[in-house]
PDB file of C-alpha atoms in Angstrom:
ATOM      1  CA  MET A   1      34.292  11.235  -5.908  1.00 37.00           C
ATOM      2  CA  ASP A   2      31.410  10.589  -8.020  1.00 39.00           C
ATOM      3  CA  GLU A   3      29.027   9.738  -5.006  1.00 40.00           C
ATOM      4  CA  GLU A   4      26.562   7.697  -7.444  1.00 42.00           C
ATOM      5  CA  ARG A   5      29.416   5.561  -9.210  1.00 50.00           C
ATOM      6  CA  ARG A   6      31.869   5.238  -6.169  1.00 63.00           C
ATOM      7  CA  GLY A   7      34.892   5.900  -8.618  1.00 71.00           C
ATOM      8  CA  VAL A   8      37.441   8.447  -8.826  1.00 76.00           C
ATOM      9  CA  TYR A   9      36.214  10.790 -11.535  1.00 74.00           C
ATOM     10  CA  PRO A  10      36.031  10.107 -14.499  1.00 82.00           C
ATOM     11  CA  PHE A  11      36.459   6.108 -13.530  1.00 85.00           C
ATOM     12  CA  CYS A  12      33.842   4.188 -12.019  1.00 86.00           C
ATOM     13  CA  GLY A  13      34.335   2.367  -9.088  1.00 82.00           C
ATOM     14  CA  PRO A  14      35.187  -1.089 -10.043  1.00 85.00           C
ATOM     15  CA  CYS A  15      37.853   0.648 -12.652  1.00 87.00           C
ATOM     16  CA  THR A  16      38.859   2.820  -9.952  1.00 85.00           C
ATOM     17  CA  ALA A  17      39.393  -0.442  -7.588  1.00 81.00           C
ATOM     18  CA  GLY A  18      41.475  -2.270 -10.257  1.00 84.00           C
ATOM     19  CA  SER A  19      43.990   0.572 -11.068  1.00 86.00           C
ATOM     20  CA  GLU A  20      46.036   3.085  -9.031  1.00 81.00           C
ATOM     21  CA  ALA A  21      46.885   6.776  -9.472  1.00 80.00           C
ATOM     22  CA  TRP A  22      49.103   7.269 -12.033  1.00 79.00           C
ATOM     23  CA  ARG A  23      51.299  10.622 -13.544  1.00 72.00           C
ATOM     24  CA  ALA A  24      51.848  10.612 -17.167  1.00 67.00           C
ATOM     25  CA  ALA A  25      54.897  12.307 -18.555  1.00 62.00           C
ATOM     26  CA  GLU A  26      55.076  14.586 -21.526  1.00 57.00           C
ATOM     27  CA  ALA A  27      57.414  13.530 -24.444  1.00 52.00           C
ATOM     28  CA  ALA A  28      57.690  15.063 -27.542  1.00 49.00           C
ATOM     29  CA  GLY A  29      60.188  14.177 -30.773  1.00 48.00           C
ATOM     30  CA  PRO A  30      60.997  10.790 -32.088  1.00 50.00           C
ATOM     31  CA  MET A  31      61.655   9.515 -28.638  1.00 54.00           C
ATOM     32  CA  GLY A  32      58.788   9.138 -26.317  1.00 68.00           C
ATOM     33  CA  ALA A  33      55.947   6.806 -25.426  1.00 78.00           C
ATOM     34  CA  ARG A  34      52.800   5.527 -27.358  1.00 80.00           C
ATOM     35  CA  PHE A  35      49.558   3.619 -26.186  1.00 85.00           C
ATOM     36  CA  TYR A  36      48.698   0.502 -28.538  1.00 82.00           C
ATOM     37  CA  GLY A  37      45.379  -1.645 -27.922  1.00 85.00           C
ATOM     38  CA  HIS A  38      42.029  -0.878 -27.346  1.00 83.00           C
ATOM     39  CA  ARG A  39      40.073  -3.478 -25.151  1.00 86.00           C
ATOM     40  CA  ASP A  40      38.156  -4.299 -21.908  1.00 87.00           C
ATOM     41  CA  VAL A  41      35.806  -1.330 -22.705  1.00 90.00           C
ATOM     42  CA  CYS A  42      33.959  -0.244 -19.676  1.00 89.00           C
ATOM     43  CA  GLU A  43      30.275   0.153 -20.047  1.00 84.00           C
ATOM     44  CA  ASN A  44      29.992   2.623 -16.898  1.00 84.00           C
ATOM     45  CA  CYS A  45      32.768   5.135 -17.583  1.00 86.00           C
ATOM     46  CA  GLY A  46      33.811   4.597 -21.137  1.00 87.00           C
ATOM     47  CA  SER A  47      37.465   3.836 -20.091  1.00 90.00           C
ATOM     48  CA  SER A  48      39.676   1.099 -21.904  1.00 91.00           C
ATOM     49  CA  VAL A  49      42.977  -1.040 -21.293  1.00 92.00           C
ATOM     50  CA  ARG A  50      45.780   0.129 -23.494  1.00 90.00           C
ATOM     51  CA  THR A  51      49.286  -1.039 -23.426  1.00 90.00           C
ATOM     52  CA  LEU A  52      52.123   1.980 -22.944  1.00 87.00           C
ATOM     53  CA  TYR A  53      55.357   1.713 -25.039  1.00 82.00           C
ATOM     54  CA  ASN A  54      58.606   3.658 -25.025  1.00 77.00           C
ATOM     55  CA  THR A  55      59.151   4.638 -28.529  1.00 74.00           C
ATOM     56  CA  VAL A  56      62.488   5.660 -30.246  1.00 65.00           C
ATOM     57  CA  LEU A  57      61.611   6.990 -33.716  1.00 60.00           C
ATOM     58  CA  TRP A  58      57.989   6.121 -33.038  1.00 61.00           C
ATOM     59  CA  ILE A  59      58.530   2.577 -33.020  1.00 68.00           C
ATOM     60  CA  PRO A  60      57.730   0.640 -29.790  1.00 69.00           C
ATOM     61  CA  VAL A  61      61.057  -1.019 -27.897  1.00 70.00           C
ATOM     62  CA  SER A  62      59.948  -1.604 -24.478  1.00 75.00           C
ATOM     63  CA  LYS A  63      56.866  -2.025 -22.352  1.00 82.00           C
ATOM     64  CA  VAL A  64      55.862   0.633 -19.876  1.00 84.00           C
ATOM     65  CA  GLY A  65      52.796  -0.936 -18.484  1.00 87.00           C
ATOM     66  CA  THR A  66      49.344  -1.581 -18.980  1.00 91.00           C
ATOM     67  CA  PHE A  67      46.586   1.451 -18.218  1.00 91.00           C
ATOM     68  CA  ARG A  68      42.948   2.293 -18.315  1.00 91.00           C
ATOM     69  CA  ILE A  69      42.255   5.485 -20.513  1.00 88.00           C
ATOM     70  CA  VAL A  70      39.652   7.909 -20.695  1.00 87.00           C
ATOM     71  CA  PRO A  71      40.147  10.138 -23.711  1.00 83.00           C
ATOM     72  CA  THR A  72      39.408  13.809 -22.779  1.00 77.00           C
ATOM     73  CA  GLY A  73      39.394  15.274 -26.341  1.00 71.00           C
ATOM     74  CA  GLY A  74      42.265  15.497 -29.015  1.00 68.00           C
ATOM     75  CA  ARG A  75      45.356  13.747 -27.648  1.00 70.00           C
ATOM     76  CA  SER A  76      44.822  14.418 -23.963  1.00 75.00           C
ATOM     77  CA  TYR A  77      43.411  11.513 -21.641  1.00 81.00           C
ATOM     78  CA  VAL A  78      43.054  10.633 -17.931  1.00 82.00           C
ATOM     79  CA  GLY A  79      44.784   7.591 -16.966  1.00 86.00           C
ATOM     80  CA  ARG A  80      44.953   4.959 -14.125  1.00 88.00           C
ATOM     81  CA  ARG A  81      47.795   1.899 -13.962  1.00 86.00           C
ATOM     82  CA  VAL A  82      46.361  -1.183 -14.053  1.00 89.00           C
ATOM     83  CA  VAL A  83      47.268  -3.442 -11.018  1.00 83.00           C
ATOM     84  CA  ASP A  84      46.832  -7.187 -10.537  1.00 74.00           C
ATOM     85  CA  PRO A  85      44.990  -8.380  -7.310  1.00 64.00           C
ATOM     86  CA  PRO A  86      47.310  -7.719  -4.266  1.00 54.00           C
ATOM     87  CA  VAL A  87      48.881 -11.236  -3.269  1.00 47.00           C
ATOM     88  CA  ARG A  88      47.445 -11.677   0.402  1.00 50.00           C
ATOM     89  CA  THR A  89      50.535 -10.969   2.557  1.00 49.00           C
ATOM     90  CA  VAL A  90      51.062 -10.282   6.604  1.00 50.00           C
ATOM     91  CA  VAL A  91      49.150  -6.897   7.404  1.00 57.00           C
ATOM     92  CA  ARG A  92      51.930  -4.549   8.360  1.00 66.00           C
ATOM     93  CA  ARG A  93      51.490  -3.562  12.192  1.00 77.00           C
ATOM     94  CA  GLU A  94      50.163  -0.127  12.460  1.00 79.00           C
ATOM     95  CA  PRO A  95      53.424   1.936  13.227  1.00 89.00           C
ATOM     96  CA  VAL A  96      54.128   3.623  16.915  1.00 92.00           C
ATOM     97  CA  SER A  97      54.172   7.213  17.222  1.00 94.00           C
ATOM     98  CA  ALA A  98      56.217   8.950  19.674  1.00 95.00           C
ATOM     99  CA  ILE A  99      53.000  10.817  20.408  1.00 95.00           C
ATOM    100  CA  VAL A 100      52.346   8.366  23.340  1.00 94.00           C
ATOM    101  CA  ASP A 101      54.921  10.596  25.202  1.00 95.00           C
ATOM    102  CA  HIS A 102      53.405  14.009  24.249  1.00 96.00           C
ATOM    103  CA  PRO A 103      49.644  13.782  24.862  1.00 94.00           C
ATOM    104  CA  GLU A 104      49.354  17.154  24.818  1.00 95.00           C
ATOM    105  CA  LEU A 105      49.648  17.647  21.060  1.00 96.00           C
ATOM    106  CA  ASP A 106      46.335  16.062  20.771  1.00 95.00           C
ATOM    107  CA  GLY A 107      44.760  17.839  23.354  1.00 95.00           C
ATOM    108  CA  SER A 108      45.753  21.270  22.096  1.00 95.00           C
ATOM    109  CA  PRO A 109      43.168  23.448  21.179  1.00 96.00           C
ATOM    110  CA  GLU A 110      44.304  23.936  17.783  1.00 96.00           C
ATOM    111  CA  TYR A 111      44.325  20.234  16.998  1.00 97.00           C
ATOM    112  CA  LYS A 112      40.904  19.713  18.754  1.00 97.00           C
ATOM    113  CA  GLN A 113      39.367  22.362  16.725  1.00 97.00           C
ATOM    114  CA  ALA A 114      40.886  21.121  13.534  1.00 97.00           C
ATOM    115  CA  GLU A 115      39.188  17.668  14.177  1.00 97.00           C
ATOM    116  CA  VAL A 116      36.033  19.302  14.949  1.00 97.00           C
ATOM    117  CA  TYR A 117      35.951  21.264  11.420  1.00 96.00           C
ATOM    118  CA  TRP A 118      37.291  18.347   9.591  1.00 95.00           C
ATOM    119  CA  ASP A 119      34.127  16.082  10.915  1.00 94.00           C
ATOM    120  CA  GLU A 120      31.803  18.583   9.912  1.00 94.00           C
ATOM    121  CA  ASN A 121      33.041  18.590   6.167  1.00 91.00           C
ATOM    122  CA  GLU A 122      34.426  21.871   6.691  1.00 94.00           C
ATOM    123  CA  PRO A 123      38.238  21.389   5.449  1.00 93.00           C
ATOM    124  CA  GLY A 124      38.495  25.228   4.704  1.00 92.00           C
ATOM    125  CA  GLN A 125      37.833  26.007   8.324  1.00 95.00           C
ATOM    126  CA  ALA A 126      40.021  23.140   9.353  1.00 96.00           C
ATOM    127  CA  LEU A 127      43.122  23.884   7.506  1.00 97.00           C
ATOM    128  CA  PRO A 128      44.579  26.701   9.637  1.00 97.00           C
ATOM    129  CA  PHE A 129      44.181  24.874  12.795  1.00 98.00           C
ATOM    130  CA  TYR A 130      45.891  21.949  10.964  1.00 97.00           C
ATOM    131  CA  GLN A 131      48.723  23.895  10.206  1.00 97.00           C
ATOM    132  CA  ALA A 132      49.019  25.598  13.516  1.00 97.00           C
ATOM    133  CA  ALA A 133      48.753  21.877  14.976  1.00 97.00           C
ATOM    134  CA  LEU A 134      51.235  21.104  12.685  1.00 97.00           C
ATOM    135  CA  VAL A 135      54.101  23.669  13.813  1.00 97.00           C
ATOM    136  CA  GLU A 136      53.484  22.267  17.405  1.00 96.00           C
ATOM    137  CA  ARG A 137      54.054  18.439  16.292  1.00 97.00           C
ATOM    138  CA  GLU A 138      57.114  19.019  14.288  1.00 96.00           C
ATOM    139  CA  LYS A 139      58.766  20.753  17.382  1.00 95.00           C
ATOM    140  CA  VAL A 140      58.742  17.524  19.307  1.00 96.00           C
ATOM    141  CA  LEU A 141      58.100  14.908  16.830  1.00 96.00           C
ATOM    142  CA  ALA A 142      59.915  13.476  13.874  1.00 96.00           C
ATOM    143  CA  ALA A 143      58.418  14.918  10.211  1.00 96.00           C
ATOM    144  CA  ASP A 144      57.855  11.367   9.445  1.00 96.00           C
ATOM    145  CA  ASP A 145      56.139  10.295  12.861  1.00 97.00           C
ATOM    146  CA  PRO A 146      52.766   8.481  12.129  1.00 97.00           C
ATOM    147  CA  ALA A 147      51.137  11.427  14.182  1.00 97.00           C
ATOM    148  CA  THR A 148      52.934  14.004  12.136  1.00 97.00           C
ATOM    149  CA  LEU A 149      52.163  12.499   8.849  1.00 97.00           C
ATOM    150  CA  ARG A 150      48.414  12.257   9.686  1.00 97.00           C
ATOM    151  CA  VAL A 151      48.340  16.011  10.142  1.00 98.00           C
ATOM    152  CA  ARG A 152      50.749  16.513   7.004  1.00 98.00           C
ATOM    153  CA  LEU A 153      48.350  14.819   5.251  1.00 97.00           C
ATOM    154  CA  ARG A 154      45.276  16.863   6.506  1.00 97.00           C
ATOM    155  CA  VAL A 155      46.852  20.012   5.481  1.00 97.00           C
ATOM    156  CA  ALA A 156      47.731  18.847   2.010  1.00 96.00           C
ATOM    157  CA  GLN A 157      44.042  18.168   1.773  1.00 95.00           C
ATOM    158  CA  GLY A 158      42.798  21.193   3.677  1.00 95.00           C
ATOM    159  CA  LEU A 159      44.982  22.898   0.768  1.00 95.00           C
ATOM    160  CA  LEU A 160      43.419  20.566  -2.149  1.00 93.00           C
ATOM    161  CA  ALA A 161      39.856  21.682  -0.798  1.00 92.00           C
ATOM    162  CA  THR A 162      40.321  25.311  -0.693  1.00 93.00           C
ATOM    163  CA  ALA A 163      41.981  25.119  -4.368  1.00 93.00           C
ATOM    164  CA  ASN A 164      45.498  26.003  -3.554  1.00 95.00           C
ATOM    165  CA  TYR A 165      46.367  23.354  -6.100  1.00 94.00           C
ATOM    166  CA  GLY A 166      49.990  24.077  -6.536  1.00 96.00           C
ATOM    167  CA  ARG A 167      50.775  23.976  -2.587  1.00 96.00           C
ATOM    168  CA  ALA A 168      48.699  20.935  -2.020  1.00 96.00           C
ATOM    169  CA  ILE A 169      50.584  19.034  -4.950  1.00 95.00           C
ATOM    170  CA  ALA A 170      54.057  20.226  -3.391  1.00 97.00           C
ATOM    171  CA  TRP A 171      52.716  18.623  -0.061  1.00 97.00           C
ATOM    172  CA  PHE A 172      51.293  15.600  -1.580  1.00 96.00           C
ATOM    173  CA  GLU A 173      54.920  15.271  -3.377  1.00 95.00           C
ATOM    174  CA  LEU A 174      56.452  15.426  -0.023  1.00 97.00           C
ATOM    175  CA  VAL A 175      54.231  13.472   1.886  1.00 97.00           C
ATOM    176  CA  THR A 176      53.288   9.941  -0.238  1.00 94.00           C
ATOM    177  CA  PRO A 177      56.670   8.742  -0.250  1.00 94.00           C
ATOM    178  CA  GLN A 178      56.854   8.967   3.617  1.00 96.00           C
ATOM    179  CA  LEU A 179      53.190   7.647   3.900  1.00 95.00           C
ATOM    180  CA  VAL A 180      54.727   4.663   1.797  1.00 92.00           C
ATOM    181  CA  ASP A 181      57.612   3.849   4.143  1.00 94.00           C
ATOM    182  CA  VAL A 182      55.774   4.279   7.187  1.00 95.00           C
ATOM    183  CA  PHE A 183      52.306   2.996   6.602  1.00 93.00           C
ATOM    184  CA  GLY A 184      52.709   0.914   3.219  1.00 90.00           C
ATOM    185  CA  PRO A 185      51.685   1.839  -0.067  1.00 85.00           C
ATOM    186  CA  HIS A 186      48.080   0.121   0.138  1.00 82.00           C
ATOM    187  CA  HIS A 187      46.974   1.887   3.484  1.00 89.00           C
ATOM    188  CA  GLU A 188      44.188   4.293   3.489  1.00 89.00           C
ATOM    189  CA  LEU A 189      46.185   7.078   4.123  1.00 93.00           C
ATOM    190  CA  THR A 190      48.588   6.402   1.185  1.00 91.00           C
ATOM    191  CA  ARG A 191      45.876   5.874  -1.129  1.00 86.00           C
ATOM    192  CA  ALA A 192      44.077   8.882  -0.049  1.00 89.00           C
ATOM    193  CA  ALA A 193      47.160  11.033  -0.998  1.00 91.00           C
ATOM    194  CA  THR A 194      47.926   9.285  -4.318  1.00 86.00           C
ATOM    195  CA  GLU A 195      44.304   9.763  -5.264  1.00 83.00           C
ATOM    196  CA  ALA A 196      44.353  13.145  -3.880  1.00 88.00           C
ATOM    197  CA  THR A 197      47.288  14.064  -6.018  1.00 88.00           C
ATOM    198  CA  THR A 198      45.813  12.734  -9.030  1.00 80.00           C
ATOM    199  CA  GLY A 199      42.713  14.775  -8.402  1.00 81.00           C
ATOM    200  CA  ALA A 200      44.934  18.045  -8.098  1.00 87.00           C
ATOM    201  CA  ARG A 201      46.696  17.482 -11.226  1.00 83.00           C
ATOM    202  CA  LEU A 202      43.321  17.182 -13.353  1.00 79.00           C
ATOM    203  CA  MET A 203      42.212  20.493 -11.835  1.00 84.00           C
ATOM    204  CA  VAL A 204      45.634  22.045 -12.973  1.00 88.00           C
ATOM    205  CA  GLY A 205      45.980  20.755 -16.376  1.00 81.00           C
ATOM    206  CA  GLY A 206      48.769  18.723 -16.889  1.00 76.00           C
ATOM    207  CA  PRO A 207      52.484  18.671 -16.213  1.00 84.00           C
ATOM    208  CA  ARG A 208      53.540  21.833 -18.460  1.00 88.00           C
ATOM    209  CA  SER A 209      50.287  24.226 -16.392  1.00 91.00           C
ATOM    210  CA  GLU A 210      51.713  22.423 -13.344  1.00 93.00           C
ATOM    211  CA  ALA A 211      54.981  23.318 -13.948  1.00 94.00           C
ATOM    212  CA  ARG A 212      54.042  27.011 -14.619  1.00 95.00           C
ATOM    213  CA  LEU A 213      51.830  26.886 -11.695  1.00 96.00           C
ATOM    214  CA  LEU A 214      54.623  26.063  -9.233  1.00 97.00           C
ATOM    215  CA  ALA A 215      57.311  28.365 -11.072  1.00 97.00           C
ATOM    216  CA  ASP A 216      55.142  31.277 -10.114  1.00 97.00           C
ATOM    217  CA  ILE A 217      54.612  29.995  -6.493  1.00 97.00           C
ATOM    218  CA  VAL A 218      58.536  29.443  -6.309  1.00 97.00           C
ATOM    219  CA  ALA A 219      58.939  33.111  -7.473  1.00 96.00           C
ATOM    220  CA  ALA A 220      56.531  34.026  -4.890  1.00 95.00           C
ATOM    221  CA  ASP A 221      58.046  32.166  -2.124  1.00 93.00           C
ATOM    222  CA  THR A 222      61.717  33.438  -2.723  1.00 91.00           C
ATOM    223  CA  GLU A 223      60.290  37.204  -2.586  1.00 93.00           C
ATOM    224  CA  SER A 224      59.483  36.808   1.280  1.00 92.00           C
ATOM    225  CA  LEU A 225      61.209  33.515   2.551  1.00 94.00           C
ATOM    226  CA  PRO A 226      64.974  32.444   2.543  1.00 94.00           C
ATOM    227  CA  SER A 227      66.176  29.439   0.528  1.00 90.00           C
ATOM    228  CA  GLY A 228      66.261  26.872   3.250  1.00 92.00           C
ATOM    229  CA  ASP A 229      62.655  27.845   4.389  1.00 96.00           C
ATOM    230  CA  PRO A 230      60.500  23.905   4.530  1.00 96.00           C
ATOM    231  CA  GLN A 231      58.101  25.734   2.104  1.00 97.00           C
ATOM    232  CA  VAL A 232      60.498  26.984  -0.382  1.00 97.00           C
ATOM    233  CA  LEU A 233      62.358  23.315  -0.595  1.00 97.00           C
ATOM    234  CA  ARG A 234      58.811  21.708  -0.822  1.00 97.00           C
ATOM    235  CA  ASP A 235      57.817  23.963  -3.679  1.00 97.00           C
ATOM    236  CA  ARG A 236      61.075  23.924  -5.215  1.00 97.00           C
ATOM    237  CA  ALA A 237      61.070  20.203  -5.101  1.00 97.00           C
ATOM    238  CA  ALA A 238      57.663  19.789  -6.528  1.00 97.00           C
ATOM    239  CA  LEU A 239      58.686  22.277  -9.569  1.00 97.00           C
ATOM    240  CA  GLY A 240      61.584  19.915  -9.917  1.00 96.00           C
ATOM    241  CA  LYS A 241      59.350  16.906 -10.367  1.00 93.00           C
ATOM    242  CA  ALA A 242      57.037  18.813 -12.390  1.00 93.00           C
ATOM    243  CA  GLN A 243      59.776  19.566 -14.857  1.00 92.00           C
ATOM    244  CA  LEU A 244      60.901  16.232 -14.914  1.00 89.00           C
ATOM    245  CA  ALA A 245      57.480  15.243 -16.064  1.00 86.00           C
ATOM    246  CA  CYS A 246      57.554  17.631 -18.614  1.00 85.00           C
ATOM    247  CA  GLY A 247      60.901  16.367 -20.117  1.00 84.00           C
ATOM    248  CA  ASP A 248      62.758  19.334 -19.030  1.00 90.00           C
ATOM    249  CA  ILE A 249      65.287  17.210 -17.500  1.00 90.00           C
ATOM    250  CA  SER A 250      68.422  19.665 -17.011  1.00 93.00           C
ATOM    251  CA  ASP A 251      65.962  21.996 -15.819  1.00 94.00           C
ATOM    252  CA  ALA A 252      64.924  19.262 -13.094  1.00 94.00           C
ATOM    253  CA  VAL A 253      68.408  18.325 -11.968  1.00 95.00           C
ATOM    254  CA  GLU A 254      69.305  21.638 -11.600  1.00 95.00           C
ATOM    255  CA  THR A 255      66.351  22.458  -9.792  1.00 97.00           C
ATOM    256  CA  LEU A 256      66.426  19.278  -7.466  1.00 97.00           C
ATOM    257  CA  SER A 257      70.140  19.816  -7.119  1.00 96.00           C
ATOM    258  CA  ALA A 258      69.595  23.346  -5.590  1.00 95.00           C
ATOM    259  CA  VAL A 259      66.974  21.775  -3.039  1.00 97.00           C
ATOM    260  CA  VAL A 260      69.301  19.107  -1.863  1.00 96.00           C
ATOM    261  CA  ARG A 261      72.038  21.806  -1.582  1.00 95.00           C
ATOM    262  CA  ASP A 262      69.947  23.793   0.745  1.00 95.00           C
ATOM    263  CA  ALA A 263      67.984  21.046   2.698  1.00 96.00           C
ATOM    264  CA  PRO A 264      69.170  20.059   5.956  1.00 94.00           C
ATOM    265  CA  SER A 265      71.043  16.864   6.016  1.00 88.00           C
ATOM    266  CA  ALA A 266      69.797  13.783   8.415  1.00 88.00           C
ATOM    267  CA  HIS A 267      66.411  15.051   7.605  1.00 94.00           C
ATOM    268  CA  PRO A 268      63.333  12.587   6.731  1.00 96.00           C
ATOM    269  CA  ASP A 269      62.282  15.661   4.214  1.00 97.00           C
ATOM    270  CA  THR A 270      65.527  15.590   2.622  1.00 96.00           C
ATOM    271  CA  GLU A 271      65.643  11.978   2.116  1.00 96.00           C
ATOM    272  CA  VAL A 272      62.388  12.574  -0.240  1.00 97.00           C
ATOM    273  CA  TYR A 273      64.294  15.188  -2.177  1.00 97.00           C
ATOM    274  CA  ARG A 274      67.566  13.097  -2.462  1.00 96.00           C
ATOM    275  CA  ALA A 275      65.379  10.530  -3.951  1.00 95.00           C
ATOM    276  CA  ALA A 276      63.730  12.540  -6.749  1.00 95.00           C
ATOM    277  CA  LEU A 277      67.035  14.069  -7.412  1.00 95.00           C
ATOM    278  CA  ILE A 278      68.422  10.561  -8.412  1.00 94.00           C
ATOM    279  CA  GLU A 279      65.709   9.742 -10.185  1.00 91.00           C
ATOM    280  CA  ALA A 280      66.326  12.787 -12.567  1.00 91.00           C
ATOM    281  CA  CYS A 281      70.112  11.774 -12.743  1.00 92.00           C
ATOM    282  CA  THR A 282      68.962   8.489 -13.986  1.00 89.00           C
ATOM    283  CA  VAL A 283      66.636  10.051 -16.567  1.00 86.00           C
ATOM    284  CA  ALA A 284      69.442  12.518 -17.365  1.00 87.00           C
ATOM    285  CA  GLU A 285      72.276   9.876 -17.974  1.00 86.00           C
ATOM    286  CA  ALA A 286      69.911   7.542 -19.791  1.00 81.00           C
ATOM    287  CA  ARG A 287      69.100  10.705 -22.207  1.00 74.00           C
ATOM    288  CA  GLY A 288      73.112  10.754 -22.962  1.00 70.00           C
ATOM    289  CA  LYS A 289      73.417  14.335 -23.742  1.00 77.00           C
ATOM    290  CA  LYS A 290      76.546  16.200 -22.880  1.00 79.00           C
ATOM    291  CA  ARG A 291      75.145  18.998 -20.885  1.00 78.00           C
ATOM    292  CA  ASP A 292      73.302  16.629 -19.214  1.00 80.00           C
ATOM    293  CA  GLY A 293      76.198  14.653 -18.022  1.00 84.00           C
ATOM    294  CA  ARG A 294      77.813  17.773 -16.745  1.00 88.00           C
ATOM    295  CA  LEU A 295      74.667  18.741 -14.443  1.00 89.00           C
ATOM    296  CA  VAL A 296      74.679  14.932 -13.413  1.00 91.00           C
ATOM    297  CA  ASP A 297      77.978  15.132 -12.258  1.00 92.00           C
ATOM    298  CA  THR A 298      77.362  18.256 -10.139  1.00 92.00           C
ATOM    299  CA  ALA A 299      74.305  16.893  -8.876  1.00 93.00           C
ATOM    300  CA  ARG A 300      76.182  13.698  -7.644  1.00 92.00           C
ATOM    301  CA  GLN A 301      78.784  15.603  -5.906  1.00 92.00           C
ATOM    302  CA  VAL A 302      75.518  17.060  -3.989  1.00 92.00           C
ATOM    303  CA  LEU A 303      74.202  13.643  -3.333  1.00 92.00           C
ATOM    304  CA  SER A 304      77.754  12.473  -1.603  1.00 88.00           C
ATOM    305  CA  ARG A 305      78.493  15.502   0.431  1.00 77.00           C
ATOM    306  CA  ALA A 306      80.112  14.584   3.667  1.00 49.00           C
ATOM    307  CA  ASP A 307      76.912  15.138   5.610  1.00 55.00           C
ATOM    308  CA  ALA A 308      74.695  13.499   3.367  1.00 54.00           C
ATOM    309  CA  PRO A 309      72.584  10.652   4.615  1.00 49.00           C
ATOM    310  CA  THR A 310      73.756   7.087   3.262  1.00 43.00           C
ATOM    311  CA  ASN A 311      70.713   5.191   3.264  1.00 42.00           C
ATOM    312  CA  ARG A 312      69.145   5.980  -0.238  1.00 38.00           C
TER     313      ARG A 312
END
């Protein structure tokens, strides 16, 4: 956060307020995407509004959306999706947590110490205490219970603050869809997660750098942890999402299929992993390659296994 301009670096406050965090996928060859236009140049941050189109043989065929872009040299850039002012609707009621039946969780020494460090702007000091508090919460509360999600978000933010970018991205990839489902897309916690994810990716340097970093993390995971360990699943799922953003679609389908296969059924985290695999399958089917078709068939079998949830 730029304290003077009150925006998400490198965008100023007004441009941040009129846009949302966005992840650009890498594309190469004749099929990809391209920006057209250059308007509404901001005097504060220098960003401009451009329209992104899907292209075939470098010819625009369909509109993706409108974005604020700040060039960062060469063909690289930082972008945010332009959003229309939200239509005023009934405010979503704050979700009720089952923690009301477990007041000892908020009173635990680990959680209280974590909150003290956080209030003192010491996220690195708070992180191990939040991690310990999260272990205790997940023993009695659902993974997507509002009280659990608040601590999960703090763990992700603590990892980001201590420059553990790969594992921070993995946590944000998992917790952001859950925050959207429980609190809504415009809640302050959801926005904090989406903006923090963008910040982590800026520090890493793009989808390919992110995929390499996560591949190294997954390799380290598998040396010491079983395939079904929550950390392994979380990191591998983030790797699959990064592979998809790179355009390595077959790798993404394989990675995410293995995650869903190893994940526990009827668990809120597994729902997030299943949604990611469904997205990868949709992209693979649209590409129409023969090898992709075989991988998608296998992935669909994993998704339709007898013990899989059916609400996605």
